[in-house]
Tab-separated table of C-alpha atoms in Angstrom:
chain	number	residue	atom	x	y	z
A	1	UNK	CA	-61.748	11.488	57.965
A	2	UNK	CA	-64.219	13.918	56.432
A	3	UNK	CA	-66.569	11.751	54.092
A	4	UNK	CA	-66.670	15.230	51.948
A	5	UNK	CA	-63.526	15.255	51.137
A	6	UNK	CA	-62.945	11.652	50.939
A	7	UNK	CA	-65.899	11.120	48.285
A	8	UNK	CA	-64.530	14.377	46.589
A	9	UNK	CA	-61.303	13.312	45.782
A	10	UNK	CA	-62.118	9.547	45.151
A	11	UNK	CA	-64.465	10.563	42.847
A	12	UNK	CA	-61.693	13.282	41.382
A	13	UNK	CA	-59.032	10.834	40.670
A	14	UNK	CA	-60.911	7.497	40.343
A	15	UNK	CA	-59.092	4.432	40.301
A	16	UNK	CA	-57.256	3.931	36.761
A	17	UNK	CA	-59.908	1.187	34.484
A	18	UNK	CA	-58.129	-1.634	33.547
A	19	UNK	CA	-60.612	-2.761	31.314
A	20	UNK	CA	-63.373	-1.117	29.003
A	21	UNK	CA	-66.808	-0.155	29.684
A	22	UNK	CA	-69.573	-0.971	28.375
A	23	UNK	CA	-70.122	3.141	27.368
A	24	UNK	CA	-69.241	6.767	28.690
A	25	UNK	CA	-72.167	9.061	29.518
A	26	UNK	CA	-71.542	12.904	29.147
A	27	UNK	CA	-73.774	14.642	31.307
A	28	UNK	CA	-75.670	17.658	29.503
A	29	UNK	CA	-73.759	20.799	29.902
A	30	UNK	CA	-73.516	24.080	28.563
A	31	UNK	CA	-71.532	25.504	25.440
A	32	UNK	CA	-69.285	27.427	27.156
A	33	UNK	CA	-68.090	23.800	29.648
A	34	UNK	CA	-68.799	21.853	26.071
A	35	UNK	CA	-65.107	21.282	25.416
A	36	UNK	CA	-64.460	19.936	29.117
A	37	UNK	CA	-66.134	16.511	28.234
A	38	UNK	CA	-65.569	16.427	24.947
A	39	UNK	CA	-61.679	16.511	25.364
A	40	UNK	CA	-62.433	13.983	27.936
A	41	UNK	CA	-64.585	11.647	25.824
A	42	UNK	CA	-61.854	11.806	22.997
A	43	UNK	CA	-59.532	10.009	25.431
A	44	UNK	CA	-61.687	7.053	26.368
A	45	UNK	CA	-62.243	6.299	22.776
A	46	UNK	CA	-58.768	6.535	21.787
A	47	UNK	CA	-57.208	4.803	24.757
A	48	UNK	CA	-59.990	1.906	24.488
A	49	UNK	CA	-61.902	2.608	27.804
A	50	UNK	CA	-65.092	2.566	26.189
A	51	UNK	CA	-65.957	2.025	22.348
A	52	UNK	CA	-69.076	4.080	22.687
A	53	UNK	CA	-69.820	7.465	23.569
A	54	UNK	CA	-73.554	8.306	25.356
A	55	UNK	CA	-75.557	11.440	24.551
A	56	UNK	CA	-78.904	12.146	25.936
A	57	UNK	CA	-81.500	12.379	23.037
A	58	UNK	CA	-82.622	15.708	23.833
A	59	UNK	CA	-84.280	19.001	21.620
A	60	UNK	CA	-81.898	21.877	22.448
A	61	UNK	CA	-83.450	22.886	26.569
A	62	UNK	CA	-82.061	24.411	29.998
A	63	UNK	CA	-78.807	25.308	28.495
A	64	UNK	CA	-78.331	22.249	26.814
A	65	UNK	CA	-77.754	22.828	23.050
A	66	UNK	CA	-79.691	19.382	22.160
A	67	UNK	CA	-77.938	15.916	20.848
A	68	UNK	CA	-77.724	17.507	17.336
A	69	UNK	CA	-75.257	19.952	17.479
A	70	UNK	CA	-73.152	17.932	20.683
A	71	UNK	CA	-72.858	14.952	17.745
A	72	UNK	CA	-71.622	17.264	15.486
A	73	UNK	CA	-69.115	18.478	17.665
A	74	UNK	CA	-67.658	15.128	18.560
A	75	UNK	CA	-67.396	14.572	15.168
A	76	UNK	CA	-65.253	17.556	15.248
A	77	UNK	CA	-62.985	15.756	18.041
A	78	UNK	CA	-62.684	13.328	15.416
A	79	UNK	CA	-65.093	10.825	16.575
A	80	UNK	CA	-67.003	8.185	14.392
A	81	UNK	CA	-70.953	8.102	14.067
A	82	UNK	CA	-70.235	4.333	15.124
A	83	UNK	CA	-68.433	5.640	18.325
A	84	UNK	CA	-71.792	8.129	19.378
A	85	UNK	CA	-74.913	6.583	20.482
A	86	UNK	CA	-78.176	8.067	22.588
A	87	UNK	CA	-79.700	7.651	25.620
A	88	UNK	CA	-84.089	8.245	24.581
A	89	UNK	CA	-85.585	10.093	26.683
A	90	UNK	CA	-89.632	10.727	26.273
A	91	UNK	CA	-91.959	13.453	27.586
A	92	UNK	CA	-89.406	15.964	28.978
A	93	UNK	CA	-89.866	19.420	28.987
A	94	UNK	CA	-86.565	20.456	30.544
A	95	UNK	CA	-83.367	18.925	32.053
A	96	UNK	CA	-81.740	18.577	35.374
A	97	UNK	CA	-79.211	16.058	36.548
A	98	UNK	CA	-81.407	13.434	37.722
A	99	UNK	CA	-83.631	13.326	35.059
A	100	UNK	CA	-80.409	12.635	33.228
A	101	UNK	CA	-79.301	10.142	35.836
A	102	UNK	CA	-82.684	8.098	35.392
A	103	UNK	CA	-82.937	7.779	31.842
A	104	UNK	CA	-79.158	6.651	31.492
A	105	UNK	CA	-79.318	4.194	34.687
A	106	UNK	CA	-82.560	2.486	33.378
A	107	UNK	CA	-80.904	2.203	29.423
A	108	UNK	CA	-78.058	0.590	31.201
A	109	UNK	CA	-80.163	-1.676	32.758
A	110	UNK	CA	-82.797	-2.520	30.069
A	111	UNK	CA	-79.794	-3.139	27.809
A	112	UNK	CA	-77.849	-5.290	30.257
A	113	UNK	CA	-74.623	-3.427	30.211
A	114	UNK	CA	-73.041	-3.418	34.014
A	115	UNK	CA	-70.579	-0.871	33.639
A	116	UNK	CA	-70.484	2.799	32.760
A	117	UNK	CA	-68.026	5.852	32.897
A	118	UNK	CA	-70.014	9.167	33.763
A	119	UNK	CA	-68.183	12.341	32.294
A	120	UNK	CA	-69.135	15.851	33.625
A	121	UNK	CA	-67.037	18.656	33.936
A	122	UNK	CA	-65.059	19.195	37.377
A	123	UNK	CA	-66.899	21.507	38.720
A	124	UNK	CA	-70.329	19.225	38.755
A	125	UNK	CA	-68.669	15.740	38.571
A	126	UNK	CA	-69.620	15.172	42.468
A	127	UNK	CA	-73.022	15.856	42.223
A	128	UNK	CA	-73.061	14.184	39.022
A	129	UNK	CA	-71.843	11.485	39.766
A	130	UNK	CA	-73.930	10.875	43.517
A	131	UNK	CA	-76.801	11.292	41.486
A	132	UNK	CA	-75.882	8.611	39.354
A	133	UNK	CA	-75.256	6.646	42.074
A	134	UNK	CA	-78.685	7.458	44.076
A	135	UNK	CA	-80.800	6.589	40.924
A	136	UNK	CA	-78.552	3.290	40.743
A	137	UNK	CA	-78.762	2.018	44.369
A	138	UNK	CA	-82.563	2.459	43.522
A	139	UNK	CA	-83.292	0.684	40.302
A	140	UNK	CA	-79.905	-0.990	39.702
A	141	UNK	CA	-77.390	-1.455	42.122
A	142	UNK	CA	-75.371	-4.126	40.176
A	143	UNK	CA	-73.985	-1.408	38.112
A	144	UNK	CA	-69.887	-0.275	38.533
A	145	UNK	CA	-70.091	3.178	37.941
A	146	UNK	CA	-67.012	5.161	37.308
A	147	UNK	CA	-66.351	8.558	37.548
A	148	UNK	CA	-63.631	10.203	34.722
A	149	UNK	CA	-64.179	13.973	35.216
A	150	UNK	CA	-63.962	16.586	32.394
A	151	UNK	CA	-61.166	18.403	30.774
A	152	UNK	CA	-60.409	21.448	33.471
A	153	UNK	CA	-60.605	24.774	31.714
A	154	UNK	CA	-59.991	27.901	33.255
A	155	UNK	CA	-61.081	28.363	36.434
A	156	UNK	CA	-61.436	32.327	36.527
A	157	UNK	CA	-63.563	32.491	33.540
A	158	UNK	CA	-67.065	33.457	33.535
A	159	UNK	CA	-69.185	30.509	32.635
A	160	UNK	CA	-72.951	29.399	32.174
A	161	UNK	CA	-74.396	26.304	34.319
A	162	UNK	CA	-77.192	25.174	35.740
A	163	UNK	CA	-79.482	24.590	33.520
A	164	UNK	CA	-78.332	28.125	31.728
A	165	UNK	CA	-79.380	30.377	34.490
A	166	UNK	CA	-76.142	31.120	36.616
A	167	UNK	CA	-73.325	32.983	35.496
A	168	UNK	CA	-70.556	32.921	37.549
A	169	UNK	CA	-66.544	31.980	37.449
A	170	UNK	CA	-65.934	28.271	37.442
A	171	UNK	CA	-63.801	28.341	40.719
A	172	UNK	CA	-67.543	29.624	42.148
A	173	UNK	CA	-69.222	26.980	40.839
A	174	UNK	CA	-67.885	24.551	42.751
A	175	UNK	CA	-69.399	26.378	46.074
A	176	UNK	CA	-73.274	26.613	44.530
A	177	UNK	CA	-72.476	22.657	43.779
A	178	UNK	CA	-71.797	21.996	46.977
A	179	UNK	CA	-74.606	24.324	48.300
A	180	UNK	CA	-77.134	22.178	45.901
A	181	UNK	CA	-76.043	18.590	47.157
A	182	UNK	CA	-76.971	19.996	50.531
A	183	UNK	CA	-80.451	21.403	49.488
A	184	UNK	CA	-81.155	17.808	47.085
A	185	UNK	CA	-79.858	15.336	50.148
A	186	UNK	CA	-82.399	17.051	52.604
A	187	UNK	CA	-85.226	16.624	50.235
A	188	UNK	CA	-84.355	13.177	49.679
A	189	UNK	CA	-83.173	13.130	45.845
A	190	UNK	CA	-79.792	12.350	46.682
A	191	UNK	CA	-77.877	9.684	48.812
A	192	UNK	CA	-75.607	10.516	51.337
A	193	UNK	CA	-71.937	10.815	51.551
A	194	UNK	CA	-71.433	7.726	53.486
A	195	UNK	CA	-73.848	5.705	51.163
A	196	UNK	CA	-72.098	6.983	48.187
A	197	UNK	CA	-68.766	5.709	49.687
A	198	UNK	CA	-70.117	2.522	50.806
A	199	UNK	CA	-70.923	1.831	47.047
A	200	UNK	CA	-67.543	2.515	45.980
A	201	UNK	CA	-65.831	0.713	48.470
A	202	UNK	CA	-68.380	-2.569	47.561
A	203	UNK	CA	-67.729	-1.670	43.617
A	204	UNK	CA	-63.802	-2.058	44.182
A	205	UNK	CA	-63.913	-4.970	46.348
A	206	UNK	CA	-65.813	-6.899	43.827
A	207	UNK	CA	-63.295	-5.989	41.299
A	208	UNK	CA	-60.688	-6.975	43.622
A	209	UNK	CA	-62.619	-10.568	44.113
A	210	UNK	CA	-63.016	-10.639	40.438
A	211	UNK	CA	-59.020	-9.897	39.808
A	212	UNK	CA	-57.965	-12.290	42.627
A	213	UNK	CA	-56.144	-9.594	44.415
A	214	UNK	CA	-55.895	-9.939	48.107
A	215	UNK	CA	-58.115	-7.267	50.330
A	216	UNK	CA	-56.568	-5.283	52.494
């Protein structure tokens, strides 16, 4: 099987939780792809798949409007202040997805919590959520990451990403991702396909251990 396209749609249409987390990370993203996690976020709240909602605690930069105005807006979705919390972050000057991925692993670790949702919309989930994983294999392997893409919105509309530079249709964006997990695995700042796997099919065999289910 292609590990691409295995990881791809694992990843896409992760196993359903059966428990809560101990929070849900939105990745930074731009207005315009704003509503994508938010929608998303609104459901883990109200279906009880996490209590608490993660921001990163960043001044508006690289197409990121800043923590301000995205708490405002889940406030809007009808969120509590109780229900929003912040990853710090110190010393950064602009924003990329593993400088994301760092700060929320190591919170996650320094605060104990083992298990975390990562919310990004679909265009970027994959290389969101590898990146998460690469920074986790790293400094904290213990953790059972799970992936619960964004809201889709239309894919033929012209959209902002990367770090507010590109421009392009969504349904395009999915090629540049795919493009920059190639350029970030040969420099070494992102794990494999096959390692990425490997940690999902160890993450759901421990849950099966833990749930007494038989492997198969």
């Amino acid at each position: 099987m292609n590990l691409t396209i295995e990881l791809l749609t694992r990843i896409l249409c992760e196993t359903p939780l059966d428990r809560p987390v101990d929070g849900a990370y939105l990745y930074c993203t731009t207005i315009e792809n704003q509503d994508s996690v938010f929608q998303t976020a609104k459901k883990l709240i109200s279906h009880s798949f996490a209590s608490r909602i993660y921001l990163l605690e960043a001044e508006a930069m690289s197409g990121y409007p800043g923590v301000n105005q995205c708490r405002k807006r889940l406030r809007e979705y009808g969120l509590s202040e109780e229900q929003i919390a912040c990853i710090p972050i110190a010393g950064a000057d602009s924003l990329n997805t593993l400088i994301e991925s760092q700060a929320l692993v190591r919170f996650f670790r320094d605060q104990g919590f083992r298990s975390l949702v990562v919310v990004s919309p679909p265009f970027h989930q994959l290389r969101a959520f590898m990146t998460a994983v690469t920074v986790a294999l790293k400094v904290y392997p213990e953790i059972s990451i799970y992936s619960i893409p964004g809201v889709a919105l239309p894919w033929l509309d012209p959209t902002i990403h990367s770090q507010g530079t590109l421009k392009a249709q969504r349904r395009q964006l999915i090629q540049e991702e795919l493009n920059r997990i190639q350029t970030y695995q040969i420099k070494g700042d992102l794990a494999g396909f096959e390692a990425v796997l490997n940690y999902l099919n160890r993450r759901d065999k421990e849950i099966l251990v833990k749930t007494n289910n038989p492997i198969t």
